[in-house]
Each structure stands twice: as structure tokens, then as C-alpha cells.
């Protein structure tokens, strides 16, 4: 069995192996070269592999989700629709949004319902023209797969459904949403009146808390994502949200990535690994930025009382650029969760079915130096009474430190029984040390 | 090391030529290995689908790869520590790659026959190598260039050709990697 010296003498699996290696463009060329090669180069198994490799497709669907008759048709539709982007970028953006939607479907379906479908090239073009900017390529592709979230200001409960999430601290409520292009335009225009730096820097707002207490800006020239600090309005002070070295927009062989893409991918990683998750706040679920898992969340159990603690950097209330060695530059919110194990409170060999908090003690460090040593009654005015197996008592407070990194550790004093009717001696419950980290990624 | 270290086997090409090779070399072909293992008495195996020219090339490939594997294995067991062994096997990996690259520098006809032989004899490494070489010849060429280079008979009617071109038109458009709307502005 020898071929007549020709390529078209090869058949079946062998030809398929070759076609798989030449890639879709050359496969199309091959299809035009001869009748025999046309069927091999059009074989749908070959095209299903191209679809999977290049667009992360497992079904023959077009970019709008409509089912098509073959993978070859699907590849053609996608190639046509995304021809203005490097393939790897398209695949990366699609993979991100698929994974994010999957996570939301399993953990936060209410937020999944707020995600808009992808924007069209035309919509992106119009946005850019209106604002007089050009989005970095990675951001454009991200918007092609999802045009932000529903932000209907009429619907109050929507405020909890930001996919970036947030926290509540005294009456400072923050929950960050990814803005749809229309909102990008409106919010950018709205805030640039007050923020002079915006015109100079060519930035647009891409994510905000709907009450505008926290704003994230995309620098369209350099591709970095920034968050406004407390001095944003007065000094134009911003902080980068991802490590500068990860922003790669240059013309190199390297994969393109901008601040928004890197930021979103890191956020998704944290959600997937359980570092952060959802929590019910003001009666509705929302994504909480307080870490839930070690090492950022510490846990300690003393005499049956379990305390979990973690902190989050609050850029919009911080002033990293402020002068002076002892100036409090970094504000951190921390969340403390206290509960009583099912076996109850064990003290001096005796068992108690309840215990109540009396006072707290915190030691706050900034770069290894103790900057605060506070004692006080109650926690945010509360004396939580713990019963076995009850839901965690959770509260948030905050502290400021002059330099990062820092840490907090401390203890609570409890009495078995109740404060009004103690059943035994006071005892100390440890709060294990938790870090106030230098913010490399800021969400 | 090899139990059957000296045992030889005879392979007979389709045009009657006989090649005596060590059994371990012949076993690079899964097809041949099955024959040896199923009917162990066989001393001479006829290969009706491979001529002598191609068979000698195939044997050359198998001999080289068996020798390279044995050299790497013996170096790894005599060198102290895996780190040292790893750094020693690396250069021979490079040498083998270079040898492979030279090996496939043959005319198209021979290459295609090697592909068919590697497929028939089930030699995965050779099949991989030769298919990639063929793919490299095709990649980046237009339909016309492919036809010319491979001497393909084109029995497509002009109407059918036009239809196929339209079907695959997207692949022939200039890739627009920069701002798309510049063209619309």
C-alpha cells in the first residue's frame, strides 16, 4: 500500500491527524484544494476539536447561544464574530465568564440573573466614541461576553447582588457591581465633574458600589485598574488594584491582559477556593469580602467558645499617601464570628449551657510594633449571649494603622450562664491573630 | 537489562527483502509485538504493506529510539541523585530531537509512505513525527499552493469551487488584530 505519491492518497484517521495539526485556517484552505480533501478537512470531529481548543465550546452553538448544525458552522460563526481579537484572548475571556456563571449558578443564583448578555462590537464602539476613549483589548473581549450587571436603581434589593461584593461597617455599606456599558458612560460622566484627575488620566468607571461610595477606574491607556481612596476627590489619590507587573498590554509574544481581566480572574479564584463567599446581609444574600478560610481567617476555641476572625482593607476610607510616621493611613474592617460549640461551655470540669460576653481586649500591630492596646466593655455595644449550636454572632468593626502589614489579636472575657446571673468565674476566650495584609489585590 | 537481549527477528518487506533486527527494536511496532506475543514461534514476519525502502527507514527509526531509551535508562541508574540524572538526559533529548528532524527531511512521497507504514505498524512516535512533518508542509499555504505542491488533481467544477470558497471565506480574510472600527470610521 503506497500512495500515488500524493496527499490525497491518505485517508481516514491518518488524514484527520494531519488536519488536526494544521489548524482551522489551513484546514479551510485544504478543503478548497481538492474534492477528496474537502470531506476530510470538513469532517466535524476535526472542527469540534478546533471549537474546543480555540473557543472552549463543547456544543455547536453560535456566540448568541443558538444551536447550529455542525461544529464547522459554529467555528465559522465564532471566527467571524471575534475576528478582531487574538484567539487566546477570546478563549480566556469566554472561559472566565463560563466559570463565573457556573459559580454563581451554584452559589448565588440571584446574582447570576443580573448578568447581562454580551455587548456587541457596535455597542462597544459607541461607548468608546461617546467617552472619547479606547478600551484595552482584554476589557473589550470581556464585555463581548457579558455587558455588566442589571443596575435598575428602582429595585432596592438589587444593591446586594454585586458580583464583586463588599461589606457593611457601621453605616458604611459597600457592594460593588460590574457596570454595563450604558452605566459606564453615565457614571463616568457623573463623577468626572467632581474628579479632575479623570480627564487627565483617560479613566472610566467600570465597577462601583451603587451608592458610589467605592469607585473602580480603568486606565484605558495603561490598562491598570484603580480604586479611589479617601483623598480621591481632593488629591486624586488612587490605588492600583492588581500588581503592576501583571498588566501586559505591550506588543509582545506574551498573552495580553489588563487590570480588569486579572482582577476578575483573581476574584473568581477566591470565590472558587472558598476564601470568600456569600453571606446574608440586610436580609438578602451578598458576596462578603471578609475571608472565611485560613490562613487569612483565624480560628480559636477556648472552653467551647469558638471565635473566627478576618480583616479586609478599606481603600475608600484610607489615605496611603498621607504624611507623617504615625499617621493612620490604612483602614481595615474586621469581622468577628463567635459561637458556642454543641457540647456547650466547659469550665473547670463543669458544663454550662450558656455563656455571655462581658469585655474585649485587642492588641493591634503595625509592622510588628504595637500601635494599640485597647480594652473595653462589650463589642459594638453588644453583650452576646451564646447558646450551644446557635448561629454565629457576627459583628464588624475597624481599625487604622500607619503602615502595612499589621495584625490584630486579643481576647474576650466571658461568664458562664449570663451576666445578670453568672454561674461560675469569668474566663478568657482567645481571638487568634489575624493579618492586616498589604493590599496587592484590592476588591 | 532486556531479557531477550540477543534474540533476533526477521522482517520481510512486500517486495521480498528480508531484514534481521533485534526483537526489542521490532517491538517498537505494536502490530509486530502482538504477532510475536501471540504466535511466539514466528521467526520471520511478512509485512505485506511495506516495501523495502520504507521498511529500512522504519527500522532505522526504531533502532535509534531503542538505543536512546537504553542510554537514558542506564545513565539514570548510574548517576547519583535524580537531579544529576535529569541534567544528563536533557542533552540527549535534544540530540534525539535533532535526529528526528533530519529523519523526516525526505521527499513528499517517502514521507506519506512513512505515515502509512507508521499507521499500519502502530508506531506512535513515528506516526506523530511524520504527521507533524506533513502538517508543517501544509500550514500557511493557500488552496492553490497546496494543490501545486502536492500535485493534486482538481476535479471540482468552477461552480462547486466558488461555493467552497464562500463557505470558507472567513479563513481567507486578513486577520484584524487592531481596532476594528478604524475600518468603519
Coordinates of C-alpha atoms in Angstrom, one line a residue, chain A residues 1-11 13-14 17-18 21-35 37-38 42 47 72 75-76 79-80 83-88 121 125 128-129 133-137 140, chain B residues 48-51 108-109 112-113 115-116 119 127-129 131-132 134-136 138-143 146-147 150-156 160-161 163-165 167-168 170-181 184-185:
Chain A
X1 CA 0.0 0.0 0.0
X2 CA 1.8 3.1 -1.1
X3 CA 0.1 6.3 -2.1
X4 CA 0.5 7.5 -5.6
X5 CA 3.0 9.9 -4.0
X6 CA 0.1 12.1 -3.1
X7 CA -1.5 13.7 -0.1
X8 CA -4.9 12.8 -1.4
X9 CA -3.9 9.1 -1.1
X10 CA -4.0 9.4 2.6
X11 CA -7.3 8.7 4.3
X13 CA -7.7 8.6 10.8
X14 CA -4.3 9.5 9.4
X17 CA -4.4 13.5 12.5
X18 CA -2.8 15.8 10.0
X21 CA -2.4 19.7 13.5
X22 CA -2.7 22.3 10.7
X23 CA -5.3 24.4 12.4
X24 CA -8.6 25.9 11.2
X25 CA -7.3 28.3 8.6
X26 CA -5.2 25.8 6.8
X27 CA -8.0 23.2 7.1
X28 CA -10.2 25.6 5.2
X29 CA -7.5 26.1 2.6
X30 CA -7.2 22.3 2.3
X31 CA -10.9 22.0 1.8
X32 CA -10.6 24.1 -1.3
X33 CA -7.7 22.2 -2.7
X34 CA -9.3 19.0 -3.9
X35 CA -12.6 17.1 -3.6
X37 CA -9.5 16.6 0.9
X38 CA -12.7 18.6 1.1
X42 CA -14.7 19.4 6.7
X47 CA -13.9 21.0 13.8
X72 CA -17.7 23.7 11.4
X75 CA -16.4 27.7 14.3
X76 CA -17.1 29.9 11.3
X79 CA -14.3 33.2 14.0
X80 CA -16.4 35.7 12.1
X83 CA -12.0 38.1 14.1
X84 CA -10.8 41.3 15.5
X85 CA -9.3 39.7 18.6
X86 CA -6.4 37.3 19.3
X87 CA -7.8 33.8 19.7
X88 CA -6.2 33.1 23.1
X121 CA -19.0 45.3 18.7
X125 CA -17.7 51.2 19.6
X128 CA -15.8 54.4 23.2
X129 CA -16.9 57.2 20.8
X133 CA -11.5 56.6 24.8
X134 CA -10.4 53.1 23.5
X135 CA -10.8 50.2 25.9
X136 CA -7.8 47.9 26.2
X137 CA -8.4 44.7 24.1
X140 CA -13.4 44.7 25.1
Chain B
X48 CA 2.7 -7.1 3.0
X49 CA 2.1 -3.4 3.2
X50 CA 5.5 -2.0 3.5
X51 CA 8.2 -2.1 0.8
X108 CA 6.9 14.0 -0.1
X109 CA 6.2 10.6 -1.5
X112 CA 3.5 9.9 3.0
X113 CA 4.6 6.3 2.7
X115 CA 3.0 7.9 7.6
X116 CA 1.1 4.9 6.2
X119 CA 0.0 3.8 11.0
X127 CA 3.3 8.5 13.3
X128 CA 3.4 11.7 15.4
X129 CA 6.7 12.8 13.9
X131 CA 2.2 13.6 10.6
X132 CA 3.6 16.8 12.2
X134 CA 3.3 16.7 6.8
X135 CA 1.2 19.3 8.7
X136 CA 4.2 21.7 8.7
X138 CA 0.6 22.3 4.6
X139 CA 0.3 25.0 7.2
X140 CA 0.1 28.5 5.9
X141 CA -0.3 27.5 2.3
X142 CA -3.3 28.7 0.2
X143 CA -5.5 26.2 -1.6
X146 CA -1.4 23.2 -1.7
X147 CA -2.7 21.9 -5.0
X150 CA 1.1 18.2 -3.7
X151 CA 0.2 17.7 -7.3
X152 CA -3.4 17.3 -6.6
X153 CA -5.9 16.5 -9.3
X154 CA -8.6 19.1 -9.0
X155 CA -11.9 17.6 -10.2
X156 CA -14.0 20.4 -8.7
X160 CA -18.5 24.0 -6.7
X161 CA -15.2 25.7 -6.2
X163 CA -19.3 27.5 -3.3
X164 CA -16.5 26.0 -1.2
X165 CA -14.6 29.3 -1.3
X167 CA -18.1 28.5 2.8
X168 CA -14.6 29.1 3.9
X170 CA -13.7 33.8 6.7
X171 CA -10.4 31.9 6.8
X172 CA -9.0 34.0 3.9
X173 CA -9.8 37.4 5.3
X174 CA -7.0 39.5 6.7
X175 CA -6.9 39.0 10.4
X176 CA -7.9 42.3 12.0
X177 CA -6.0 42.4 15.2
X178 CA -6.1 46.1 15.8
X179 CA -9.1 48.5 16.4
X180 CA -11.8 47.0 14.3
X181 CA -13.8 50.2 13.9
X184 CA -15.8 51.7 9.6
X185 CA -14.8 55.2 10.7

